[in-house]
Amino acid sequence: EEPYKVNEKIRARQVRLVGENVTVDVYPTDKALEIAKQQGLDLVEISPKADPPVCKVIDYSKFKYEQKKKQKE
């Protein structure tokens, strides 16, 4: 079970997009997904309880690795 919703698993109609090389703003989820895909990256929901949920454009496998490293420290 993944701790974060990624790409198509994100169910919100719109999200606040953050990350490098993106304009921070509220986007419809499908537009945010398109932006992530254009950069060859993933859309990851990092704050699901926010309104709208906050999603970050990142390489998810790298992100997961960093999270695991943090837990070990």
Tab-separated table of N, CA and C in Angstrom:
chain	number	residue	atom	x	y	z
A	1	GLU	N	0.847	-1.209	0.000
A	1	GLU	CA	0.000	0.000	0.000
A	1	GLU	C	0.874	1.248	0.000
A	2	GLU	N	0.687	2.083	-0.994
A	2	GLU	CA	1.471	3.309	-1.110
A	2	GLU	C	0.941	4.361	-0.127
A	3	PRO	N	1.847	5.074	0.558
A	3	PRO	CA	1.402	6.109	1.502
A	3	PRO	C	0.873	7.365	0.794
A	4	TYR	N	1.215	7.545	-0.473
A	4	TYR	CA	0.803	8.736	-1.218
A	4	TYR	C	0.025	8.337	-2.457
A	5	LYS	N	-0.948	9.173	-2.828
A	5	LYS	CA	-1.650	8.959	-4.099
A	5	LYS	C	-0.787	9.550	-5.207
A	6	VAL	N	-0.651	8.795	-6.289
A	6	VAL	CA	0.219	9.199	-7.386
A	6	VAL	C	-0.557	9.183	-8.705
A	7	ASN	N	-0.300	10.176	-9.548
A	7	ASN	CA	-0.861	10.260	-10.895
A	7	ASN	C	-2.359	9.989	-10.945
A	8	GLU	N	-2.784	8.944	-11.661
A	8	GLU	CA	-4.212	8.691	-11.866
A	8	GLU	C	-4.959	8.317	-10.589
A	9	LYS	N	-4.254	7.990	-9.522
A	9	LYS	CA	-4.920	7.615	-8.261
A	9	LYS	C	-5.459	8.841	-7.509
A	10	ILE	N	-5.036	10.029	-7.925
A	10	ILE	CA	-5.492	11.256	-7.266
A	10	ILE	C	-6.933	11.531	-7.705
A	11	ARG	N	-7.832	11.581	-6.733
A	11	ARG	CA	-9.272	11.674	-7.021
A	11	ARG	C	-9.830	13.096	-6.957
A	12	ALA	N	-9.080	14.038	-6.436
A	12	ALA	CA	-9.590	15.407	-6.311
A	12	ALA	C	-9.851	15.998	-7.700
A	13	ARG	N	-10.835	16.869	-7.801
A	13	ARG	CA	-11.130	17.504	-9.100
A	13	ARG	C	-10.088	18.559	-9.450
A	14	GLN	N	-9.579	19.231	-8.398
A	14	GLN	CA	-8.510	20.203	-8.643
A	14	GLN	C	-7.488	20.126	-7.527
A	15	VAL	N	-6.264	20.540	-7.847
A	15	VAL	CA	-5.160	20.438	-6.892
A	15	VAL	C	-4.321	21.707	-6.940
A	16	ARG	N	-3.632	21.973	-5.828
A	16	ARG	CA	-2.646	23.058	-5.807
A	16	ARG	C	-1.327	22.425	-6.214
A	17	LEU	N	-0.756	22.918	-7.280
A	17	LEU	CA	0.457	22.324	-7.835
A	17	LEU	C	1.692	23.054	-7.333
A	18	VAL	N	2.669	22.294	-6.833
A	18	VAL	CA	3.953	22.860	-6.404
A	18	VAL	C	5.068	21.998	-6.988
A	19	GLY	N	6.290	22.499	-6.924
A	19	GLY	CA	7.430	21.734	-7.415
A	19	GLY	C	8.347	22.636	-8.215
A	20	GLU	N	9.425	22.060	-8.705
A	20	GLU	CA	10.365	22.821	-9.516
A	20	GLU	C	9.821	22.928	-10.937
A	21	ASN	N	10.115	24.036	-11.585
A	21	ASN	CA	9.723	24.253	-12.981
A	21	ASN	C	8.217	24.219	-13.211
A	22	VAL	N	7.424	24.564	-12.198
A	22	VAL	CA	5.978	24.672	-12.394
A	22	VAL	C	5.513	26.006	-11.820
A	23	THR	N	4.429	26.518	-12.370
A	23	THR	CA	3.813	27.717	-11.829
A	23	THR	C	2.901	27.274	-10.693
A	24	VAL	N	3.222	27.709	-9.465
A	24	VAL	CA	2.405	27.319	-8.313
A	24	VAL	C	1.029	27.960	-8.463
A	25	ASP	N	0.014	27.097	-8.519
A	25	ASP	CA	-1.348	27.579	-8.709
A	25	ASP	C	-2.305	26.410	-8.510
A	26	VAL	N	-3.592	26.690	-8.567
A	26	VAL	CA	-4.609	25.637	-8.487
A	26	VAL	C	-4.967	25.249	-9.918
A	27	TYR	N	-4.888	23.957	-10.209
A	27	TYR	CA	-5.158	23.433	-11.548
A	27	TYR	C	-6.205	22.320	-11.469
A	28	PRO	N	-6.958	22.115	-12.568
A	28	PRO	CA	-7.752	20.882	-12.630
A	28	PRO	C	-6.755	19.716	-12.595
A	29	THR	N	-7.119	18.620	-11.965
A	29	THR	CA	-6.188	17.503	-11.788
A	29	THR	C	-5.638	16.990	-13.118
A	30	ASP	N	-6.486	16.912	-14.149
A	30	ASP	CA	-5.974	16.385	-15.423
A	30	ASP	C	-4.923	17.305	-16.041
A	31	LYS	N	-5.057	18.616	-15.851
A	31	LYS	CA	-4.058	19.570	-16.346
A	31	LYS	C	-2.747	19.413	-15.560
A	32	ALA	N	-2.851	19.235	-14.248
A	32	ALA	CA	-1.664	19.038	-13.404
A	32	ALA	C	-0.935	17.759	-13.817
A	33	LEU	N	-1.697	16.712	-14.113
A	33	LEU	CA	-1.111	15.443	-14.571
A	33	LEU	C	-0.355	15.639	-15.881
A	34	GLU	N	-0.960	16.408	-16.768
A	34	GLU	CA	-0.351	16.694	-18.067
A	34	GLU	C	0.991	17.417	-17.880
A	35	ILE	N	1.017	18.400	-16.975
A	35	ILE	CA	2.240	19.163	-16.691
A	35	ILE	C	3.338	18.221	-16.184
A	36	ALA	N	2.973	17.322	-15.258
A	36	ALA	CA	3.950	16.367	-14.714
A	36	ALA	C	4.480	15.452	-15.816
A	37	LYS	N	3.579	14.930	-16.638
A	37	LYS	CA	3.977	13.998	-17.708
A	37	LYS	C	4.886	14.675	-18.733
A	38	GLN	N	4.607	15.948	-19.023
A	38	GLN	CA	5.442	16.690	-19.981
A	38	GLN	C	6.887	16.780	-19.485
A	39	GLN	N	7.056	16.752	-18.166
A	39	GLN	CA	8.402	16.836	-17.586
A	39	GLN	C	8.986	15.448	-17.311
A	40	GLY	N	8.226	14.409	-17.663
A	40	GLY	CA	8.690	13.043	-17.417
A	40	GLY	C	8.688	12.702	-15.942
A	41	LEU	N	7.808	13.364	-15.173
A	41	LEU	CA	7.765	13.159	-13.727
A	41	LEU	C	6.380	12.694	-13.290
A	42	ASP	N	6.217	12.495	-11.995
A	42	ASP	CA	4.950	12.039	-11.432
A	42	ASP	C	4.274	13.165	-10.663
A	43	LEU	N	2.952	13.068	-10.583
A	43	LEU	CA	2.163	13.983	-9.760
A	43	LEU	C	1.873	13.242	-8.465
A	44	VAL	N	2.367	13.761	-7.340
A	44	VAL	CA	2.223	13.076	-6.055
A	44	VAL	C	1.459	13.975	-5.087
A	45	GLU	N	0.401	13.425	-4.489
A	45	GLU	CA	-0.421	14.174	-3.529
A	45	GLU	C	0.309	14.160	-2.184
A	46	ILE	N	0.874	15.325	-1.789
A	46	ILE	CA	1.663	15.363	-0.551
A	46	ILE	C	0.870	15.899	0.638
A	47	SER	N	-0.227	16.614	0.383
A	47	SER	CA	-1.082	17.125	1.467
A	47	SER	C	-2.541	16.884	1.123
A	48	PRO	N	-3.016	15.647	1.304
A	48	PRO	CA	-4.392	15.333	0.900
A	48	PRO	C	-5.463	16.074	1.695
A	49	LYS	N	-5.148	16.525	2.920
A	49	LYS	CA	-6.159	17.162	3.765
A	49	LYS	C	-6.322	18.653	3.477
A	50	ALA	N	-5.393	19.207	2.701
A	50	ALA	CA	-5.505	20.625	2.332
A	50	ALA	C	-6.674	20.800	1.361
A	51	ASP	N	-7.142	22.022	1.224
A	51	ASP	CA	-8.238	22.281	0.299
A	51	ASP	C	-7.849	23.407	-0.645
A	52	PRO	N	-7.574	23.156	-1.915
A	52	PRO	CA	-7.530	21.823	-2.538
A	52	PRO	C	-6.261	21.070	-2.135
A	53	PRO	N	-6.232	19.737	-2.342
A	53	PRO	CA	-5.043	18.954	-1.975
A	53	PRO	C	-3.791	19.495	-2.677
A	54	VAL	N	-2.657	19.412	-1.987
A	54	VAL	CA	-1.400	19.891	-2.563
A	54	VAL	C	-0.706	18.720	-3.254
A	55	CYS	N	-0.351	18.923	-4.519
A	55	CYS	CA	0.367	17.901	-5.276
A	55	CYS	C	1.687	18.468	-5.747
A	56	LYS	N	2.688	17.601	-5.777
A	56	LYS	CA	4.022	18.025	-6.172
A	56	LYS	C	4.456	17.248	-7.404
A	57	VAL	N	5.115	17.935	-8.323
A	57	VAL	CA	5.659	17.300	-9.513
A	57	VAL	C	7.073	16.838	-9.161
A	58	ILE	N	7.240	15.500	-9.033
A	58	ILE	CA	8.538	14.935	-8.649
A	58	ILE	C	8.711	13.545	-9.259
A	59	ASP	N	9.920	13.015	-9.161
A	59	ASP	CA	10.193	11.627	-9.531
A	59	ASP	C	9.805	10.783	-8.323
A	60	TYR	N	8.706	10.046	-8.430
A	60	TYR	CA	8.160	9.351	-7.266
A	60	TYR	C	9.100	8.290	-6.697
A	61	SER	N	9.791	7.555	-7.564
A	61	SER	CA	10.684	6.506	-7.038
A	61	SER	C	11.818	7.126	-6.216
A	62	LYS	N	12.331	8.277	-6.668
A	62	LYS	CA	13.376	8.982	-5.921
A	62	LYS	C	12.817	9.507	-4.588
A	63	PHE	N	11.604	10.051	-4.643
A	63	PHE	CA	10.927	10.585	-3.465
A	63	PHE	C	10.727	9.486	-2.417
A	64	LYS	N	10.274	8.311	-2.874
A	64	LYS	CA	10.033	7.184	-1.973
A	64	LYS	C	11.333	6.769	-1.293
A	65	TYR	N	12.414	6.737	-2.067
A	65	TYR	CA	13.730	6.387	-1.547
A	65	TYR	C	14.155	7.377	-0.459
A	66	GLU	N	13.957	8.674	-0.719
A	66	GLU	CA	14.310	9.710	0.269
A	66	GLU	C	13.502	9.538	1.554
A	67	GLN	N	12.196	9.222	1.414
A	67	GLN	CA	11.333	9.037	2.582
A	67	GLN	C	11.826	7.851	3.426
A	68	LYS	N	12.191	6.767	2.766
A	68	LYS	CA	12.700	5.588	3.480
A	68	LYS	C	13.975	5.922	4.235
A	69	LYS	N	14.850	6.694	3.567
A	69	LYS	CA	16.111	7.102	4.200
A	69	LYS	C	15.836	7.927	5.465
A	70	LYS	N	14.861	8.837	5.365
A	70	LYS	CA	14.506	9.672	6.523
A	70	LYS	C	14.000	8.830	7.696
A	71	GLN	N	13.207	7.807	7.395
A	71	GLN	CA	12.646	6.963	8.453
A	71	GLN	C	13.736	6.203	9.199
A	72	LYS	N	14.807	5.859	8.492
A	72	LYS	CA	15.907	5.101	9.130
A	72	LYS	C	16.729	5.974	10.058
A	73	GLU	N	16.762	7.277	9.798
A	73	GLU	CA	17.594	8.181	10.622
A	73	GLU	C	17.059	8.331	12.035
